[in-house]
XYZ file of N, CA, C and O in Angstrom:
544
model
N 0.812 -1.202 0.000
C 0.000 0.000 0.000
C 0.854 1.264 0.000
O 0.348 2.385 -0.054
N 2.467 0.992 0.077
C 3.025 2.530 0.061
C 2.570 2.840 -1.220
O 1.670 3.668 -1.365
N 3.101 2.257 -2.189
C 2.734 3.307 -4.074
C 1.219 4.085 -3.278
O 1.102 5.277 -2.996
N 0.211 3.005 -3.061
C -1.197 3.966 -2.835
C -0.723 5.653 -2.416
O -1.106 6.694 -2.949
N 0.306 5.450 -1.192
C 0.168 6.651 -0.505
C 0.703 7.412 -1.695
O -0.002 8.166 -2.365
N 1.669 7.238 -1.870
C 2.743 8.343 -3.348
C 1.672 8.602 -4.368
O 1.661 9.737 -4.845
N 0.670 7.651 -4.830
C -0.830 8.451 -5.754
C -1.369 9.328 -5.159
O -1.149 10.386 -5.749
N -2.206 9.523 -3.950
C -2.270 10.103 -3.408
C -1.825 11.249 -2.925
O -2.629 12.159 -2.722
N -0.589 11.396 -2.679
C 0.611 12.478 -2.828
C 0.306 13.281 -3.845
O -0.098 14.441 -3.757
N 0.584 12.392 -5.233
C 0.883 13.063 -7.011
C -0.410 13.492 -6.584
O -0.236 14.514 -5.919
N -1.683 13.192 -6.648
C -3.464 13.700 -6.764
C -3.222 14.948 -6.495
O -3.215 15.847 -7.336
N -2.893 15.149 -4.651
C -3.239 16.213 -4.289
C -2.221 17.242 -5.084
O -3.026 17.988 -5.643
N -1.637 17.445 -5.245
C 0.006 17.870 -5.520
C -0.866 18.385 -7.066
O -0.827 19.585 -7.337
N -1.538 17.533 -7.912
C -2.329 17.574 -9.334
C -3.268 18.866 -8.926
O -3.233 20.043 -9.285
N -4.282 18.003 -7.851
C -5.864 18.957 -7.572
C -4.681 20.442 -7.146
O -4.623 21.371 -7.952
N -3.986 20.474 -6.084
C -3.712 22.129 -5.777
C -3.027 23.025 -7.039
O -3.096 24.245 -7.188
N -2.402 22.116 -7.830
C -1.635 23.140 -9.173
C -3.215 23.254 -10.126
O -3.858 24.280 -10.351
N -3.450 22.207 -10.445
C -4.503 22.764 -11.352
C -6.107 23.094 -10.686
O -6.923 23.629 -11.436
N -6.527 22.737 -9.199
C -7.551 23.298 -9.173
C -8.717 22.562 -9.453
O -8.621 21.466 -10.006
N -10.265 23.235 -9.004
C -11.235 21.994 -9.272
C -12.247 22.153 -10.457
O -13.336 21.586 -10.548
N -11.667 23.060 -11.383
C -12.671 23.147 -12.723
C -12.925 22.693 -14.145
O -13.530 23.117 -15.129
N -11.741 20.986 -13.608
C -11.619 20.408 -14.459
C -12.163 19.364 -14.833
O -12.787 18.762 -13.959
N -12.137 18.721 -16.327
C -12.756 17.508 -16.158
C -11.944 16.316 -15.911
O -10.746 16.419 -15.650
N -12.625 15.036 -15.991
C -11.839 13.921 -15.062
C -10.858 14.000 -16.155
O -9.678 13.922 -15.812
N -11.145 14.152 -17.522
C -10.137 13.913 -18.448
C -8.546 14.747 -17.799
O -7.582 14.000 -17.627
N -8.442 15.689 -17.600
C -7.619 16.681 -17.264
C -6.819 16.271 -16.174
O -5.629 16.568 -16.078
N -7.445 15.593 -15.349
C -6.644 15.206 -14.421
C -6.260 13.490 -14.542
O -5.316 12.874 -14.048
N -7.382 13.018 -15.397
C -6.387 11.574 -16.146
C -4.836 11.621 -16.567
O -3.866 10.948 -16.217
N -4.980 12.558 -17.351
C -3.083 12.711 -18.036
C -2.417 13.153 -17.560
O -1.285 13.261 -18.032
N -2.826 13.765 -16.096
C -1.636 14.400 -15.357
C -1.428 13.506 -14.560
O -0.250 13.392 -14.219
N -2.409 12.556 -13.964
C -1.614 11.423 -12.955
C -1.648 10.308 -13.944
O -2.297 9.434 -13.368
N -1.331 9.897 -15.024
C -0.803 8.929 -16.292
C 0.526 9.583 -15.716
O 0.734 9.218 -14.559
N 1.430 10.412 -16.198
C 2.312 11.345 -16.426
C 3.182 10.818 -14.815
O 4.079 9.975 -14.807
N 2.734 11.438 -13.732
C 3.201 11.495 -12.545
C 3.022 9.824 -12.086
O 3.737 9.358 -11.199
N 2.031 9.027 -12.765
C 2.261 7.451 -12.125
C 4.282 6.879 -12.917
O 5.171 6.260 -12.330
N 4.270 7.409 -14.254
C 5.531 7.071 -14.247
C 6.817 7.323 -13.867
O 7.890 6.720 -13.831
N 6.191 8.864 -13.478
C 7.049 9.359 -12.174
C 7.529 8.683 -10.905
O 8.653 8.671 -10.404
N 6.192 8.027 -10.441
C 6.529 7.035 -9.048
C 7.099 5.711 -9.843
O 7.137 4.926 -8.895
N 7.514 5.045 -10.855
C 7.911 4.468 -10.939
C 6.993 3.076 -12.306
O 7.412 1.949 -12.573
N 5.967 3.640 -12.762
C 5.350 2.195 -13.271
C 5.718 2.203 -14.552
O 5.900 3.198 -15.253
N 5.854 0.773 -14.933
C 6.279 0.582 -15.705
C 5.334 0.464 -17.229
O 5.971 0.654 -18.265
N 4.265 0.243 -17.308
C 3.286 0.706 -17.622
C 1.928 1.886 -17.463
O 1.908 2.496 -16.394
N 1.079 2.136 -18.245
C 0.016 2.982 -17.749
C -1.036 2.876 -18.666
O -1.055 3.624 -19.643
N -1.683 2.263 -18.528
C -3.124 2.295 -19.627
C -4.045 2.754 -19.316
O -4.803 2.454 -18.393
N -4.123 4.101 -20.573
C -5.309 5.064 -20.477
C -6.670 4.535 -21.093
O -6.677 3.911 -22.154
N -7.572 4.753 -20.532
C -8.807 4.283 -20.916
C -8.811 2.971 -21.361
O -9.388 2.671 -22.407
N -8.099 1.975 -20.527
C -8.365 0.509 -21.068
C -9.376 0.067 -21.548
O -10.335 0.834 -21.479
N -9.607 -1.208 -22.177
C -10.885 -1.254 -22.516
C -11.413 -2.413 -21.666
O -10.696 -3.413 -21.636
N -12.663 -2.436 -20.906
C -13.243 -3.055 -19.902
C -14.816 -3.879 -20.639
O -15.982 -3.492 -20.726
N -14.039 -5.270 -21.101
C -15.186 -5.919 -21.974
C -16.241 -6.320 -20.952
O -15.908 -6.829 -19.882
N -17.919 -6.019 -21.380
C -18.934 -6.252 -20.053
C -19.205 -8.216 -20.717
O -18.773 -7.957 -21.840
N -19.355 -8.875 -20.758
C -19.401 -10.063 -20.467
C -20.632 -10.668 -20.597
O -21.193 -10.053 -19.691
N -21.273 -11.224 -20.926
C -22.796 -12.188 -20.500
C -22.620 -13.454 -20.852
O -22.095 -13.669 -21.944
N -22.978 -14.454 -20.093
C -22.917 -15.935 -20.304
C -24.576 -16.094 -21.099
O -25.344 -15.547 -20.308
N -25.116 -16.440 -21.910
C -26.172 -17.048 -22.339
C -26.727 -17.898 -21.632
O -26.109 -18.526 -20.772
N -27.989 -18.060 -21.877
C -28.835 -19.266 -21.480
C -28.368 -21.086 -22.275
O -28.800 -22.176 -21.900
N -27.561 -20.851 -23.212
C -27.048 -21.841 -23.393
C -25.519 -21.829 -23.072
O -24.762 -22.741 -23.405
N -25.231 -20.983 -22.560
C -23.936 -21.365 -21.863
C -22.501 -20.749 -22.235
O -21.386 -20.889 -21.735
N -23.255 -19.609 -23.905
C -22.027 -19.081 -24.713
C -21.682 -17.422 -24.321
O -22.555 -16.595 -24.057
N -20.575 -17.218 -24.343
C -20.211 -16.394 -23.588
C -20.128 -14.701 -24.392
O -18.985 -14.390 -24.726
N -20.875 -13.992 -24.600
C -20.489 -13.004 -25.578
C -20.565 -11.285 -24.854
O -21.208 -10.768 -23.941
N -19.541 -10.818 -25.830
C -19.179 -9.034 -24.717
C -20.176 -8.074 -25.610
O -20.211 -7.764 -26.801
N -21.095 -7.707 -24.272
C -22.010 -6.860 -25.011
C -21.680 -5.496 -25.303
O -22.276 -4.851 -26.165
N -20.511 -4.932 -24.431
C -19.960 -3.795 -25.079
C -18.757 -3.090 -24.382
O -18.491 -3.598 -23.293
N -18.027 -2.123 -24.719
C -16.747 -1.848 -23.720
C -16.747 -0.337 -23.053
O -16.968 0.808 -23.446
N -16.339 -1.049 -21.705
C -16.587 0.374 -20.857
C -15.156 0.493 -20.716
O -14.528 -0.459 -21.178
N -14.559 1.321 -20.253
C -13.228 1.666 -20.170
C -12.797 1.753 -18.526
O -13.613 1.930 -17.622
N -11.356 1.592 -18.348
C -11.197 1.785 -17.333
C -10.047 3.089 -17.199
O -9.053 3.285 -17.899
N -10.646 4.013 -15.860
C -9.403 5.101 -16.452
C -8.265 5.257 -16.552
O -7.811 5.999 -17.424
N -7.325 4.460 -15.505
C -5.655 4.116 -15.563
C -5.777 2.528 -15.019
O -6.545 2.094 -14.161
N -4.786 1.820 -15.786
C -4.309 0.739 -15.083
C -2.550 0.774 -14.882
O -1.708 0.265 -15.621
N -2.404 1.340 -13.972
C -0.676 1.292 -13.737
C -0.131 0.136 -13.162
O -0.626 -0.350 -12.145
N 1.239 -0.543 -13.948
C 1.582 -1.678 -13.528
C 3.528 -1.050 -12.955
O 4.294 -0.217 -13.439
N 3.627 -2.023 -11.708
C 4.561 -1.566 -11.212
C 5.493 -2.590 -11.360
O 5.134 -3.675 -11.819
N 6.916 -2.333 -10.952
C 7.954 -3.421 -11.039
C 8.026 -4.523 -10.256
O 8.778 -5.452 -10.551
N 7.321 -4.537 -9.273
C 7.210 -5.588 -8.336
C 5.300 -6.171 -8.165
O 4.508 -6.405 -7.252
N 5.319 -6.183 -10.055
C 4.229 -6.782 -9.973
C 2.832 -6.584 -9.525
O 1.836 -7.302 -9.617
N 3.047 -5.344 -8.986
C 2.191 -4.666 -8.604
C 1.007 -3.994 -9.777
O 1.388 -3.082 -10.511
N -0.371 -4.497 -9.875
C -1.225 -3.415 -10.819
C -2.043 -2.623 -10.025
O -2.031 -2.867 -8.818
N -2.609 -1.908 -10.355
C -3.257 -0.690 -9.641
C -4.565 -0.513 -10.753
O -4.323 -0.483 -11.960
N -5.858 -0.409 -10.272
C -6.998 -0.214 -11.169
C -7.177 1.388 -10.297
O -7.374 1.515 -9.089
N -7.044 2.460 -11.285
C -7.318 4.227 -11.224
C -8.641 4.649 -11.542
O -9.048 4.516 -12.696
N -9.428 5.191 -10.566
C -11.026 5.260 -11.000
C -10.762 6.728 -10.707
O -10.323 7.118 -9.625
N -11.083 7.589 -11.826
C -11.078 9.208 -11.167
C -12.662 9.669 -11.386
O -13.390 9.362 -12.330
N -12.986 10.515 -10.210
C -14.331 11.169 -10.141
C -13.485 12.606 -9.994
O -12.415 12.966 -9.503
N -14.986 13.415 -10.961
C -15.070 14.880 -10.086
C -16.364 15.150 -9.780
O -17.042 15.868 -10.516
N -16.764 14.698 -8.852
C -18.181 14.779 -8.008
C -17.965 15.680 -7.069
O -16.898 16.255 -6.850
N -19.143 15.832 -6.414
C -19.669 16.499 -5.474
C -19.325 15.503 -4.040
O -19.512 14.287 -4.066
N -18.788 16.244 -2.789
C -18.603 15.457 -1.681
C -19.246 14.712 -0.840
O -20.180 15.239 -0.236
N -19.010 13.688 -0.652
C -19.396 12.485 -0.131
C -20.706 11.918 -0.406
O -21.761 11.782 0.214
N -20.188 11.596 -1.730
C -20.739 10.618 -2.701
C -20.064 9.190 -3.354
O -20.580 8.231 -3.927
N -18.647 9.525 -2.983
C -17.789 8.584 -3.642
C -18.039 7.296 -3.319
O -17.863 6.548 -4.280
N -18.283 6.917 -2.619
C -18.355 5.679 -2.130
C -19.719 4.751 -3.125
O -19.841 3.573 -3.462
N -20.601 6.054 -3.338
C -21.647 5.061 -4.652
C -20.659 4.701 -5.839
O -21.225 3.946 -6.630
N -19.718 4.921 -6.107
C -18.825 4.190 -7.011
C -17.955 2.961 -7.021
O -17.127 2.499 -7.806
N -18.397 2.643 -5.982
C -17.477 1.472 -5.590
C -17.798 0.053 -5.923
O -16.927 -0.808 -5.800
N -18.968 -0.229 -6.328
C -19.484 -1.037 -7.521
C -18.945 -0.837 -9.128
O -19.116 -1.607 -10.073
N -18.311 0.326 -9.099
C -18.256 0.444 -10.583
C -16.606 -0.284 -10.781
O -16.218 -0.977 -11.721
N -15.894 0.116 -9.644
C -14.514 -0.459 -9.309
C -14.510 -2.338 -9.415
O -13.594 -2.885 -10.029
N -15.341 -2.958 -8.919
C -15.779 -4.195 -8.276
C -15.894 -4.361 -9.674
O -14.943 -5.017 -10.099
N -16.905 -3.930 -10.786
C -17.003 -4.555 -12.026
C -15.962 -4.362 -12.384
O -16.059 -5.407 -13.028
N -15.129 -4.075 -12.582
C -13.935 -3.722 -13.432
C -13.257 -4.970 -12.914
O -13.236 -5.996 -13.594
N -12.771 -4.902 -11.863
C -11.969 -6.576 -11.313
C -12.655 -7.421 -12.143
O -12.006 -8.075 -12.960
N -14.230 -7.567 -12.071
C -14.704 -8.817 -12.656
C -14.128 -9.292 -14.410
O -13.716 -10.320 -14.947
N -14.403 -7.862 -14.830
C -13.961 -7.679 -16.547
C -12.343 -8.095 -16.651
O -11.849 -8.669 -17.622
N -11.757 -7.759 -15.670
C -10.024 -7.627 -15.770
C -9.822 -9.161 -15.455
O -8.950 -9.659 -16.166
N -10.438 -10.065 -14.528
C -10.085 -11.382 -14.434
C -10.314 -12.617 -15.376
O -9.690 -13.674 -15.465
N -11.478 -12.114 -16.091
C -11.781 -12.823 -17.273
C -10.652 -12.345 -18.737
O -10.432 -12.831 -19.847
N -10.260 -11.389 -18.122
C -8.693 -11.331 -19.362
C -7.516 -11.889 -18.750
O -6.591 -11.955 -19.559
N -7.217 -12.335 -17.543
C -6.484 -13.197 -16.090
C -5.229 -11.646 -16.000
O -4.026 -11.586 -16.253
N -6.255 -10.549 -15.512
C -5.470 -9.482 -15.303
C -5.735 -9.582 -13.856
O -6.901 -9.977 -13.851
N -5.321 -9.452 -12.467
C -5.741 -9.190 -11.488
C -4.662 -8.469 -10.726
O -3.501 -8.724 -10.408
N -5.552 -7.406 -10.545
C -4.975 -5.856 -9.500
C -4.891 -6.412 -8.199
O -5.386 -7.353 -7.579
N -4.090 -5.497 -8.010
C -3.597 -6.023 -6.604
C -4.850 -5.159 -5.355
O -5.389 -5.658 -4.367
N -4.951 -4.018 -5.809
C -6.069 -3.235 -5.550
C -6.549 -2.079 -6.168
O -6.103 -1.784 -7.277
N -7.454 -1.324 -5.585
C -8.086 -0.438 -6.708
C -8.080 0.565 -6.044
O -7.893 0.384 -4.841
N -8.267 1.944 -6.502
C -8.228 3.568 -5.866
C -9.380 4.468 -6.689
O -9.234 4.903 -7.831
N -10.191 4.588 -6.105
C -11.093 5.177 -6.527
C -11.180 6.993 -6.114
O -11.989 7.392 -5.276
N -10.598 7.571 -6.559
C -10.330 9.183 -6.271
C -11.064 9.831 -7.029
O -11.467 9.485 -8.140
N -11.334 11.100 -6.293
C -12.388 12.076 -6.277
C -11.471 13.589 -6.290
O -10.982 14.108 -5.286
N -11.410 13.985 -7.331
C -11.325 15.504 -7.495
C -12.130 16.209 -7.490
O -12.671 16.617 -8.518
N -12.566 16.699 -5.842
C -13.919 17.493 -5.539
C -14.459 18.559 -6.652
O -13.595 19.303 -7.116
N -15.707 18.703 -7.099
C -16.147 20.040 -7.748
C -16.238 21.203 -6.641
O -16.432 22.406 -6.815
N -16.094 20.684 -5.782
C -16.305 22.036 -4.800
C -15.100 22.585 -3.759
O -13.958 22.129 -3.824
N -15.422 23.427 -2.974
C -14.454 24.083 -2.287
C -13.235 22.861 -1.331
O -12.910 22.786 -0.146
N -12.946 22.258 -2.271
C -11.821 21.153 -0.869
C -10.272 21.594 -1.143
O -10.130 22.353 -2.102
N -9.333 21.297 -0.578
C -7.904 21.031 -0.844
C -7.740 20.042 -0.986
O -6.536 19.862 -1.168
N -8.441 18.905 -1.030
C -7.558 17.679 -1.163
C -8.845 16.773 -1.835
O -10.062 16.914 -1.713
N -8.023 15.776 -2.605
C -8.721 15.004 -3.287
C -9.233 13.545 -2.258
O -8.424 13.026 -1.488
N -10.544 13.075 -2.391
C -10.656 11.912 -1.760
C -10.489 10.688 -2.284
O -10.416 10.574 -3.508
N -10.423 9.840 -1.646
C -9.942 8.778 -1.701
C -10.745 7.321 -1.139
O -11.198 7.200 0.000
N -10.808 6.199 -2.280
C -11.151 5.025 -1.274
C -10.412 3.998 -1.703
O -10.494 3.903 -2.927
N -9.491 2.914 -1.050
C -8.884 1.680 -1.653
C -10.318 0.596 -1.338
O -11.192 0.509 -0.475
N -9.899 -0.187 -2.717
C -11.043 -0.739 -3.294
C -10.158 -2.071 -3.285
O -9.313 -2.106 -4.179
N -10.222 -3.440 -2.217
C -10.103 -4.658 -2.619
C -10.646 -5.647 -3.854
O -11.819 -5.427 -4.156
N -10.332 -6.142 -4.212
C -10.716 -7.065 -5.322
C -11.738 -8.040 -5.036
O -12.099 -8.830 -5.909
């Protein structure tokens, strides 16, 4: 869980230079940018997150692709699933299903995160960005 803290770090360090009038896009490429800063060796922007359905006879087909916003992979094997919000405060936590599907989509490709970070670049008056680690 240290990398977690050093994201966390880069976020806030992101939200105070640029501020909260951005969209999630805006602050996607700046912590892409600063995750290879802390060290990853990868970073996939807007992965693609196939949704899945098994049939009534048993065949398996992807009904369409949601994306995921960073997947940073580290040297010690470490992956990281990056969920960025800019919501309104203390709401984040209704997203934490959306994190949970994503594991599901990522294991059926035999990708599995070590854990997930679901951050919030407030729309409103905060200094600091929130945060939830999201188990698998």
């Amino acid at each position: 869980m240290f990398v977690s803290k050093k994201i966390i770090e880069k976020c806030n360090l992101i939200y105070e230079q640029l501020g909260q009038e951005h969209t999630e896009f805006v602050y996607q490429r700046a912590l892409a940018i600063e995750l290879y800063n802390l060290g990853a060796t990868l970073v996939e922007v807007e992965k693609p997150s196939p949704c899945y359905f098994k049939d009534s006879n048993g065949i398996m087909h992807i009904l369409t692709q949601e994306r995921i916003d960073l997947l940073a992979h580290f040297p010690n094997n470490e992956i990281i699933l990056l969920e960025l919000k800019n919501i309104v405060k203390n709401k984040l936590e209704n997203h934490i299903g959306q994190v949970k599907k994503y594991f599901t989509s990522l294991k059926h490709q035999n990708i599995k995160p070590s854990y997930g970070l679901l951050i919030n670049f407030p729309t409103h008056s905060a200094t600091r960005v929130e945060h939830i680690v999201v188990s698998p």
